[in-house]
């Protein structure tokens, strides 16, 4: 009986060990299921976060591409305006140079006219002084008339050039 009681105790002991093991494995299984459920929820959250980040990345990429297009368009417009400005500056410098030359020439012509007027006035007085000598007077008068005619032709030609320059400067000023 001792043997039988030993077998029963042994059987009870094994049953108790198996029951403890079953309880341990059941608890472990439940813990693993809980951990698996938590991991699935975490995976879902991570998947949702990844999806959100992908959407944000797509939106940001589209915005970046749009901004690049705007930048390229702005750069093109800037370069075109820069070329136009450079061209207009060069044109302005040319017109300013023409204006300066015209102004210098006008000054020179005005001085020439004043000199010619003084000469004419001087010749006229000289002519009146020598009025007593008719032959000399006639010769001087013919020369004076000839010079006066040349001067008037020169003045008329210079006046015409001056008018043309003023018109050119006027139209150049209107263009700017």
mmCIF file with all atom_site columns, C-alpha atoms in Angstrom, residues 86-104 165-176:
data_model
loop_
_atom_site.group_PDB
_atom_site.id
_atom_site.type_symbol
_atom_site.label_atom_id
_atom_site.label_alt_id
_atom_site.label_comp_id
_atom_site.label_asym_id
_atom_site.label_entity_id
_atom_site.label_seq_id
_atom_site.pdbx_PDB_ins_code
_atom_site.Cartn_x
_atom_site.Cartn_y
_atom_site.Cartn_z
_atom_site.occupancy
_atom_site.B_iso_or_equiv
_atom_site.pdbx_formal_charge
_atom_site.auth_seq_id
_atom_site.auth_comp_id
_atom_site.auth_asym_id
_atom_site.auth_atom_id
_atom_site.pdbx_PDB_model_num
ATOM 1  C CA . UNK A 1 86  ? 20.076 96.757  -69.376 1.00 0.00 ? 86  UNK A CA 1
ATOM 2  C CA . UNK A 1 87  ? 18.863 97.473  -72.906 1.00 0.00 ? 87  UNK A CA 1
ATOM 3  C CA . UNK A 1 88  ? 16.977 100.581 -71.772 1.00 0.00 ? 88  UNK A CA 1
ATOM 4  C CA . UNK A 1 89  ? 20.003 101.798 -69.811 1.00 0.00 ? 89  UNK A CA 1
ATOM 5  C CA . UNK A 1 90  ? 22.200 101.420 -72.894 1.00 0.00 ? 90  UNK A CA 1
ATOM 6  C CA . UNK A 1 91  ? 19.619 103.230 -75.026 1.00 0.00 ? 91  UNK A CA 1
ATOM 7  C CA . UNK A 1 92  ? 19.330 105.985 -72.427 1.00 0.00 ? 92  UNK A CA 1
ATOM 8  C CA . UNK A 1 93  ? 23.119 106.394 -72.350 1.00 0.00 ? 93  UNK A CA 1
ATOM 9  C CA . UNK A 1 94  ? 23.213 106.685 -76.155 1.00 0.00 ? 94  UNK A CA 1
ATOM 10 C CA . UNK A 1 95  ? 20.442 109.271 -76.180 1.00 0.00 ? 95  UNK A CA 1
ATOM 11 C CA . UNK A 1 96  ? 22.123 111.197 -73.354 1.00 0.00 ? 96  UNK A CA 1
ATOM 12 C CA . UNK A 1 97  ? 25.361 111.181 -75.361 1.00 0.00 ? 97  UNK A CA 1
ATOM 13 C CA . UNK A 1 98  ? 23.543 112.454 -78.477 1.00 0.00 ? 98  UNK A CA 1
ATOM 14 C CA . UNK A 1 99  ? 21.859 115.119 -76.352 1.00 0.00 ? 99  UNK A CA 1
ATOM 15 C CA . UNK A 1 100 ? 25.189 116.189 -74.826 1.00 0.00 ? 100 UNK A CA 1
ATOM 16 C CA . UNK A 1 101 ? 26.810 116.411 -78.251 1.00 0.00 ? 101 UNK A CA 1
ATOM 17 C CA . UNK A 1 102 ? 23.840 118.372 -79.591 1.00 0.00 ? 102 UNK A CA 1
ATOM 18 C CA . UNK A 1 103 ? 23.994 120.716 -76.623 1.00 0.00 ? 103 UNK A CA 1
ATOM 19 C CA . UNK A 1 104 ? 27.732 121.225 -77.138 1.00 0.00 ? 104 UNK A CA 1
ATOM 20 C CA . UNK A 1 165 ? 18.410 118.149 -83.181 1.00 0.00 ? 165 UNK A CA 1
ATOM 21 C CA . UNK A 1 166 ? 15.815 119.735 -80.909 1.00 0.00 ? 166 UNK A CA 1
ATOM 22 C CA . UNK A 1 167 ? 13.092 117.648 -82.543 1.00 0.00 ? 167 UNK A CA 1
ATOM 23 C CA . UNK A 1 168 ? 15.253 114.537 -82.158 1.00 0.00 ? 168 UNK A CA 1
ATOM 24 C CA . UNK A 1 169 ? 15.922 115.345 -78.500 1.00 0.00 ? 169 UNK A CA 1
ATOM 25 C CA . UNK A 1 170 ? 12.240 116.059 -77.947 1.00 0.00 ? 170 UNK A CA 1
ATOM 26 C CA . UNK A 1 171 ? 11.159 112.731 -79.400 1.00 0.00 ? 171 UNK A CA 1
ATOM 27 C CA . UNK A 1 172 ? 13.956 110.937 -77.511 1.00 0.00 ? 172 UNK A CA 1
ATOM 28 C CA . UNK A 1 173 ? 12.822 112.587 -74.250 1.00 0.00 ? 173 UNK A CA 1
ATOM 29 C CA . UNK A 1 174 ? 9.222  111.536 -74.931 1.00 0.00 ? 174 UNK A CA 1
ATOM 30 C CA . UNK A 1 175 ? 10.315 107.944 -75.404 1.00 0.00 ? 175 UNK A CA 1
ATOM 31 C CA . UNK A 1 176 ? 11.711 107.949 -71.877 1.00 0.00 ? 176 UNK A CA 1
#
